[in-house]
Short mmCIF file of C-alpha atoms and ligand atoms in Angstrom, two decimals:
data_model
loop_
_atom_site.label_atom_id
_atom_site.label_comp_id
_atom_site.label_asym_id
_atom_site.label_seq_id
_atom_site.Cartn_x
_atom_site.Cartn_y
_atom_site.Cartn_z
CA MET A 193 -84.29 64.94 -14.13
CA LYS A 194 -83.38 62.64 -17.08
CA LYS A 195 -80.44 60.26 -15.87
CA ILE A 196 -78.11 59.51 -18.63
CA ILE A 197 -75.60 57.49 -16.21
CA GLN A 198 -75.57 55.46 -13.17
CA THR A 199 -73.98 54.05 -10.27
CA GLU A 200 -75.83 51.95 -7.27
CA HIS A 201 -72.89 49.93 -5.08
CA LEU A 202 -70.47 49.57 -7.50
CA SER A 203 -67.39 48.05 -6.71
CA LYS A 204 -64.41 45.97 -7.75
CA HIS A 205 -61.59 43.60 -5.75
CA TYR A 206 -58.97 42.36 -6.66
CA GLN A 207 -57.75 40.32 -4.07
CA LYS A 208 -56.99 42.29 -1.43
CA ILE A 209 -57.80 45.63 -3.71
CA ARG A 210 -60.82 47.83 -3.07
CA ALA A 211 -60.04 49.26 -7.11
CA VAL A 212 -64.04 51.05 -6.72
CA ASP A 213 -65.66 50.38 -3.41
CA ASN A 214 -69.61 50.67 -3.26
CA VAL A 215 -69.72 53.88 -5.71
CA SER A 216 -73.28 55.17 -5.92
CA LEU A 217 -73.64 58.37 -8.92
CA GLU A 218 -76.32 59.85 -10.84
CA VAL A 219 -75.90 61.80 -14.52
CA ALA A 220 -78.14 63.70 -15.26
CA GLU A 221 -79.33 64.43 -19.26
CA GLY A 222 -76.97 67.02 -20.30
CA GLU A 223 -74.55 67.26 -17.71
CA ILE A 224 -70.57 67.39 -17.42
CA TYR A 225 -69.06 64.74 -14.91
CA GLY A 226 -66.04 65.31 -13.79
CA PHE A 227 -64.52 62.75 -11.60
CA ILE A 228 -61.84 63.58 -9.77
CA GLY A 229 -59.00 61.98 -8.31
CA LEU A 230 -55.23 61.03 -7.62
CA ASN A 231 -53.58 57.95 -9.41
CA GLY A 232 -54.26 54.92 -8.83
CA SER A 233 -57.70 56.39 -7.08
CA GLY A 234 -60.53 53.83 -8.82
CA LYS A 235 -61.09 56.10 -11.85
CA THR A 236 -60.52 54.12 -14.90
CA THR A 237 -61.99 51.00 -13.38
CA THR A 238 -65.77 52.42 -13.10
CA ILE A 239 -65.36 53.27 -15.99
CA ARG A 240 -64.62 50.13 -16.76
CA MET A 241 -67.03 49.10 -15.66
CA LEU A 242 -69.57 51.63 -16.83
CA LEU A 243 -68.88 50.32 -21.05
CA GLY A 244 -69.18 46.66 -19.77
CA LEU A 245 -65.48 46.71 -20.25
CA ILE A 246 -64.54 44.37 -17.23
CA ARG A 247 -67.25 42.91 -15.11
CA PRO A 248 -67.83 44.10 -10.72
CA THR A 249 -67.53 41.97 -8.29
CA HIS A 250 -70.36 44.31 -6.57
CA GLY A 251 -73.54 46.40 -7.75
CA ARG A 252 -74.67 47.62 -11.74
CA CYS A 253 -74.28 50.47 -13.70
CA PHE A 254 -76.86 51.90 -16.39
CA LEU A 255 -76.38 54.54 -19.17
CA ASN A 256 -79.62 55.93 -19.95
CA SER A 257 -80.60 53.98 -17.74
CA GLN A 258 -80.38 50.67 -19.57
CA GLN A 259 -78.48 47.92 -17.88
CA VAL A 260 -74.92 47.85 -18.80
CA LYS A 261 -73.74 44.40 -20.22
CA LEU A 262 -71.66 44.32 -23.79
CA SER A 263 -74.28 41.96 -25.77
CA ASN A 264 -76.51 44.90 -25.62
CA PHE A 265 -75.41 45.59 -28.72
CA SER A 266 -77.96 49.38 -29.26
CA LEU A 267 -76.86 50.88 -25.48
CA TRP A 268 -73.00 51.72 -27.73
CA GLU A 269 -75.27 52.11 -30.50
CA LYS A 270 -75.79 56.42 -27.95
CA VAL A 271 -72.52 55.27 -26.29
CA GLY A 272 -69.01 57.16 -26.92
CA TYR A 273 -65.96 56.74 -25.09
CA MET A 274 -61.74 56.40 -24.71
CA VAL A 275 -60.23 55.05 -21.85
CA GLU A 276 -56.35 55.42 -21.42
CA THR A 277 -54.03 56.23 -24.18
CA PRO A 278 -56.44 56.51 -27.36
CA TYR A 279 -54.91 52.99 -29.58
CA ALA A 280 -54.56 54.36 -33.41
CA TYR A 281 -53.25 52.50 -36.60
CA PRO A 282 -49.83 53.45 -35.72
CA GLU A 283 -49.49 52.44 -40.22
CA LEU A 284 -52.49 54.33 -41.12
CA THR A 285 -53.11 57.96 -40.93
CA VAL A 286 -55.24 60.01 -38.54
CA LYS A 287 -58.44 59.80 -41.66
CA GLU A 288 -57.67 56.73 -42.49
CA ASN A 289 -58.43 55.19 -38.81
CA LEU A 290 -60.99 57.35 -38.75
CA ASP A 291 -62.72 56.08 -42.13
CA ILE A 292 -61.39 52.10 -39.85
CA PHE A 293 -63.58 53.33 -37.88
CA CYS A 294 -67.00 54.96 -39.16
CA ARG A 295 -66.57 50.91 -41.14
CA LEU A 296 -66.27 49.17 -37.97
CA ARG A 297 -69.07 51.16 -36.02
CA ARG A 298 -71.19 51.46 -40.14
CA ILE A 299 -71.64 54.59 -40.24
CA SER A 300 -72.65 55.85 -43.51
CA ASP A 301 -72.95 60.26 -43.02
CA PRO A 302 -70.35 60.65 -45.34
CA MET A 303 -69.43 63.69 -42.88
CA ALA A 304 -68.72 62.43 -40.42
CA ILE A 305 -65.14 62.35 -40.62
CA LEU A 306 -65.24 65.67 -41.71
CA ARG A 307 -67.46 67.12 -38.83
CA VAL A 308 -65.19 65.44 -35.78
CA MET A 309 -61.58 66.61 -37.92
CA ASP A 310 -63.36 70.01 -37.83
CA HIS A 311 -64.57 69.46 -34.49
CA LEU A 312 -60.96 68.16 -33.62
CA LYS A 313 -58.81 70.61 -35.37
CA LEU A 314 -57.17 67.59 -37.06
CA ALA A 315 -57.73 68.39 -40.74
CA ALA A 316 -53.53 69.45 -40.90
CA TYR A 317 -52.77 65.84 -39.74
CA ALA A 318 -55.05 64.40 -41.82
CA ASP A 319 -52.46 63.09 -43.66
CA LYS A 320 -50.57 62.36 -41.09
CA LYS A 321 -49.68 58.96 -39.85
CA ALA A 322 -50.86 58.25 -35.99
CA LYS A 323 -47.56 56.60 -34.95
CA HIS A 324 -46.00 60.44 -36.38
CA LEU A 325 -48.77 61.91 -33.51
CA SER A 326 -47.65 64.35 -30.81
CA LEU A 327 -49.49 62.71 -27.72
CA GLY A 328 -52.05 65.09 -28.14
CA ASN A 329 -53.22 65.03 -30.95
CA ALA A 330 -53.21 61.15 -30.52
CA GLN A 331 -55.65 62.18 -27.40
CA ARG A 332 -57.31 64.49 -30.30
CA LEU A 333 -57.93 61.31 -32.79
CA GLY A 334 -59.21 59.47 -30.03
CA ILE A 335 -61.79 61.87 -28.76
CA ALA A 336 -62.79 61.83 -32.28
CA LYS A 337 -62.62 58.73 -32.93
CA ALA A 338 -65.29 59.18 -29.80
CA LEU A 339 -67.45 61.00 -31.60
CA LEU A 340 -67.52 59.74 -34.75
CA HIS A 341 -70.88 57.74 -34.44
CA ASN A 342 -72.74 61.24 -32.73
CA PRO A 343 -73.90 59.20 -29.30
CA ASP A 344 -75.93 61.20 -26.70
CA ILE A 345 -73.54 60.09 -23.92
CA LEU A 346 -69.35 60.46 -23.77
CA ILE A 347 -67.29 58.63 -21.80
CA LEU A 348 -64.00 59.80 -22.06
CA ASP A 349 -60.72 58.64 -19.08
CA GLU A 350 -58.02 61.69 -19.11
CA PRO A 351 -58.61 63.50 -22.52
CA VAL A 352 -57.38 67.05 -21.37
CA ASN A 353 -53.85 64.17 -20.95
CA GLY A 354 -50.68 65.10 -22.72
CA LEU A 355 -52.31 68.74 -24.12
CA ASP A 356 -51.07 71.97 -24.55
CA PRO A 357 -52.80 75.24 -22.81
CA ALA A 358 -54.06 75.74 -26.22
CA GLY A 359 -55.49 72.52 -26.89
CA ILE A 360 -57.07 72.19 -22.98
CA VAL A 361 -59.03 75.04 -23.75
CA GLU A 362 -60.28 73.72 -27.07
CA VAL A 363 -61.62 70.36 -25.59
CA ARG A 364 -63.68 72.21 -22.80
CA GLU A 365 -64.65 73.98 -25.75
CA LEU A 366 -65.09 70.99 -27.69
CA LEU A 367 -66.65 69.36 -24.70
CA GLN A 368 -69.28 72.62 -23.38
CA HIS A 369 -70.75 73.04 -26.93
CA LEU A 370 -71.81 69.08 -27.04
CA ALA A 371 -73.20 69.42 -23.93
CA VAL A 372 -74.85 73.38 -23.90
CA ASN A 373 -75.89 72.49 -28.00
CA GLU A 374 -76.32 69.64 -28.46
CA ASN A 375 -77.86 68.16 -24.65
CA LYS A 376 -74.96 65.15 -24.80
CA THR A 377 -74.39 63.85 -21.10
CA ILE A 378 -70.69 63.93 -20.32
CA PHE A 379 -67.94 62.28 -18.20
CA ILE A 380 -64.66 62.40 -17.59
CA SER A 381 -62.37 62.35 -15.27
CA SER A 382 -59.26 63.89 -14.90
CA HIS A 383 -55.75 63.97 -11.74
CA LEU A 384 -56.65 67.59 -12.36
CA LEU A 385 -59.62 68.98 -10.02
CA ASP A 386 -58.51 73.29 -11.95
CA GLU A 387 -58.82 71.91 -14.89
CA VAL A 388 -62.32 69.89 -14.34
CA ALA A 389 -64.07 73.31 -11.92
CA LYS A 390 -64.10 74.54 -15.78
CA ILE A 391 -66.04 72.54 -17.70
CA ALA A 392 -68.18 69.79 -15.52
CA THR A 393 -71.96 70.81 -14.27
CA LYS A 394 -70.88 69.18 -10.95
CA ILE A 395 -67.91 66.73 -9.11
CA GLY A 396 -67.22 63.82 -7.59
CA ILE A 397 -64.26 63.65 -5.39
CA ILE A 398 -62.59 59.51 -5.69
CA HIS A 399 -59.96 58.38 -3.57
CA GLU A 400 -58.94 54.54 -2.41
CA GLY A 401 -62.23 53.07 -4.29
CA CYS A 402 -64.12 55.61 -2.18
CA LEU A 403 -66.69 57.98 -4.02
CA LEU A 404 -65.07 61.29 -1.10
CA GLN A 405 -67.72 64.22 -2.18
CA GLU A 406 -69.81 64.99 -5.03
CA VAL A 407 -70.09 69.28 -5.58
CA GLU A 408 -72.32 70.93 -7.46
CA SER A 409 -69.37 72.75 -9.76
CA ALA A 410 -71.16 76.48 -9.40
CA ARG A 411 -71.63 75.18 -4.80
CA LEU A 412 -67.50 74.57 -4.89
CA SER A 413 -66.59 78.55 -4.45
CA ARG A 414 -68.72 78.14 -1.32
CA LEU A 415 -66.77 75.42 0.05
CA LEU A 416 -63.21 76.78 -0.66
CA LYS A 417 -61.69 77.89 3.05
CA GLN A 418 -60.22 81.24 3.73
CA ARG A 419 -57.60 81.41 5.47
CA LEU A 420 -56.13 84.98 7.95
CA LEU A 421 -51.95 85.49 5.92
CA LEU A 422 -50.19 87.53 8.11
CA ASP A 423 -46.17 89.20 9.01
CA SER A 424 -44.56 91.69 11.42
CA ARG A 425 -41.32 92.01 12.19
CA HIS A 426 -42.63 91.37 16.16
CA LYS A 427 -43.24 87.40 14.76
CA LYS A 428 -42.90 85.27 17.93
CA LEU A 429 -44.77 88.79 19.69
CA ALA A 430 -47.27 88.84 17.34
CA ILE A 431 -48.73 85.44 18.07
CA SER A 432 -49.03 85.94 22.32
CA ALA A 433 -50.88 88.60 21.29
CA LEU A 434 -53.66 86.40 18.76
CA SER A 435 -53.51 84.01 21.42
CA GLU A 436 -54.07 86.32 23.99
CA ALA A 437 -57.00 87.14 21.83
CA GLY A 438 -59.04 83.88 21.51
CA THR A 439 -58.18 83.74 17.94
CA ASN A 440 -55.97 80.72 17.08
CA CYS A 441 -53.05 81.85 14.71
CA PHE A 442 -49.86 79.28 13.99
CA LEU A 443 -46.21 79.84 12.08
CA ASN A 444 -47.05 78.36 9.00
CA GLU A 445 -44.84 77.12 6.80
CA GLU A 446 -44.12 79.58 4.35
CA GLY A 447 -42.63 81.47 7.68
CA LEU A 448 -46.29 84.00 7.83
CA ILE A 449 -48.51 84.15 10.82
CA GLU A 450 -51.82 81.88 9.95
CA SER A 451 -55.36 81.94 10.72
CA TYR A 452 -58.37 80.20 10.19
CA ASP A 453 -60.07 82.03 12.13
CA GLN A 454 -63.34 83.42 11.52
CA SER A 455 -64.35 86.80 13.89
CA ALA A 456 -60.53 87.10 12.15
CA ILE A 457 -61.05 87.00 8.23
CA GLN A 458 -64.25 88.94 7.97
CA ASN A 459 -62.97 91.73 10.33
CA PRO A 460 -58.65 91.52 9.36
CA ASP A 461 -58.42 95.23 10.62
CA ASN A 462 -59.64 94.45 13.81
CA ILE A 463 -56.77 92.31 14.13
CA ALA A 464 -54.56 94.87 12.63
CA ARG A 465 -55.22 97.24 15.37
CA LEU A 466 -54.88 94.87 17.76
CA LEU A 467 -51.61 94.26 16.85
CA VAL A 468 -50.11 97.46 16.55
CA ASN A 469 -51.63 98.31 20.30
CA LYS A 470 -49.33 95.33 21.52
CA GLY A 471 -46.12 97.21 19.92
CA CYS A 472 -46.10 94.55 16.64
CA PRO A 473 -47.52 95.65 14.21
CA PRO A 474 -48.27 94.24 10.68
CA THR A 475 -46.16 94.35 8.15
CA ARG A 476 -48.78 92.47 5.34
CA LEU A 477 -51.76 91.95 5.97
CA VAL A 478 -54.19 89.57 3.65
CA VAL A 479 -57.25 87.92 2.91
CA GLU A 480 -57.01 84.76 1.16
CA GLU A 481 -59.31 81.60 -1.05
CA GLU A 482 -57.81 78.53 -0.33
CA ASN A 483 -57.82 77.29 -4.57
CA LEU A 484 -59.17 74.21 -6.22
CA GLU A 485 -55.99 72.22 -5.72
CA SER A 486 -55.00 72.91 -2.23
CA TYR A 487 -59.51 72.59 -1.44
CA PHE A 488 -59.34 68.56 -3.83
CA LEU A 489 -56.22 67.29 -1.39
CA ARG A 490 -57.89 68.55 2.32
CA ALA A 491 -61.40 66.99 0.62
CA ILE A 492 -58.91 63.79 -0.08
CA GLY A 493 -56.56 64.72 3.52
CA LYS A 494 -53.73 64.41 2.41
CA LYS A 495 -53.30 68.51 4.40
CA GLY A 496 -55.19 69.76 7.48
CA GLU A 497 -54.56 72.56 8.08
CA GLY A 498 -56.68 75.83 9.29
CA GLY A 499 -58.85 71.40 10.86
CA SER A 500 -61.97 69.93 10.05
CA GLU A 501 -64.30 72.42 7.81
N1 LIG B 878 -56.64 44.36 -13.25
C1 LIG B 878 -56.17 44.64 -11.46
N2 LIG B 878 -55.25 43.51 -10.93
C2 LIG B 878 -55.75 44.26 -10.12
N3 LIG B 878 -55.74 45.85 -9.62
C3 LIG B 878 -55.54 46.29 -10.74
C4 LIG B 878 -56.17 45.93 -11.27
N4 LIG B 878 -56.63 47.37 -11.97
C5 LIG B 878 -56.88 47.75 -11.88
N5 LIG B 878 -55.86 48.04 -10.35
C6 LIG B 878 -55.07 48.26 -9.16
O1 LIG B 878 -57.07 48.97 -9.19
C7 LIG B 878 -56.25 50.69 -7.91
C8 LIG B 878 -57.57 51.37 -8.93
O2 LIG B 878 -56.98 51.68 -10.46
P1 LIG B 878 -57.42 53.15 -11.55
O3 LIG B 878 -56.53 52.72 -13.20
O4 LIG B 878 -58.83 52.60 -11.89
O5 LIG B 878 -56.66 54.01 -11.06
P2 LIG B 878 -57.22 55.70 -11.96
O6 LIG B 878 -57.42 56.36 -10.68
O7 LIG B 878 -57.85 55.51 -13.38
O8 LIG B 878 -55.88 55.66 -11.48
P3 LIG B 878 -55.16 56.99 -13.27
O9 LIG B 878 -55.33 57.78 -13.20
O10 LIG B 878 -53.54 56.52 -12.68
O11 LIG B 878 -55.20 55.78 -14.19
C9 LIG B 878 -54.79 50.64 -8.29
O12 LIG B 878 -54.64 50.56 -6.79
C10 LIG B 878 -54.68 49.72 -9.44
O13 LIG B 878 -53.46 49.24 -9.05
#
């Protein structure tokens, strides 16, 4: 499949700070790439390099197979972007802001403004001054500007920041529509794995400037760890009975007995039988799958219970 966004050994160092360190990634046509990381992990710096706003210390970026350079004007006709807090002229209305952007971009399509206002549910705020918009609507205006010239590539830094749950769903559906029906290639950064996992086709996890992991979304659920949780009126006895039987377990922060032993997870009924026979029957016994947030924390090494994969 055609590679639309590419970085090769991309690095940005500020003296001793390695804001981005040797990141190589590829996004194919029509893909939604979710770039996930904690605050300060290097997402915005990567995006700024992708957009030619700052120069890499090492490495290169390519959009549509052309190396990113600010002077490469034809490149930017195909790219829409929003980086950090979207900027708008505060004294101008939503419509006036879009109108100015249309003129700056030399967009001749008379329907462009109506189309993006409709897509982003901004029509009701058309005559509202930008300075009076809520954070969520300011964010929508930012995305609307990125879409005005109908670009093939969309690069959005934290596009759902400040949106309420309904707004998040709307933006998610819009981005999915653009990728699936209009074959646009979308790169979005976020610190919310759960949110991004719902729309991204591929996820890249960046931590302290390094790309730790790339996962196809379809494969993500297979990487989630399972754990067995159990409670008993005789916890000490239960733990020693399990240990004697060769099942690794421990008392977790919530006061429950937790185990990552595969045989126990696959055969919880055997565990129940064992504990009943040992005189410490379980009062609760459940096999749980970790959520995406916890997977993300594990991937960046912030939470290591149960050992490594
Ligand atoms: N111009 C700069 N000079 C020095 N350090 C910088 C500069 N820009 C970014 N950094 C540092 O580089 C690291 C990565 O920052 P970056 O803004 O890319 O992270 P981020 O993942 O986008 O974070 P956030 O989610 O908070 O926006 C941080 O430690 C940041 O302080």
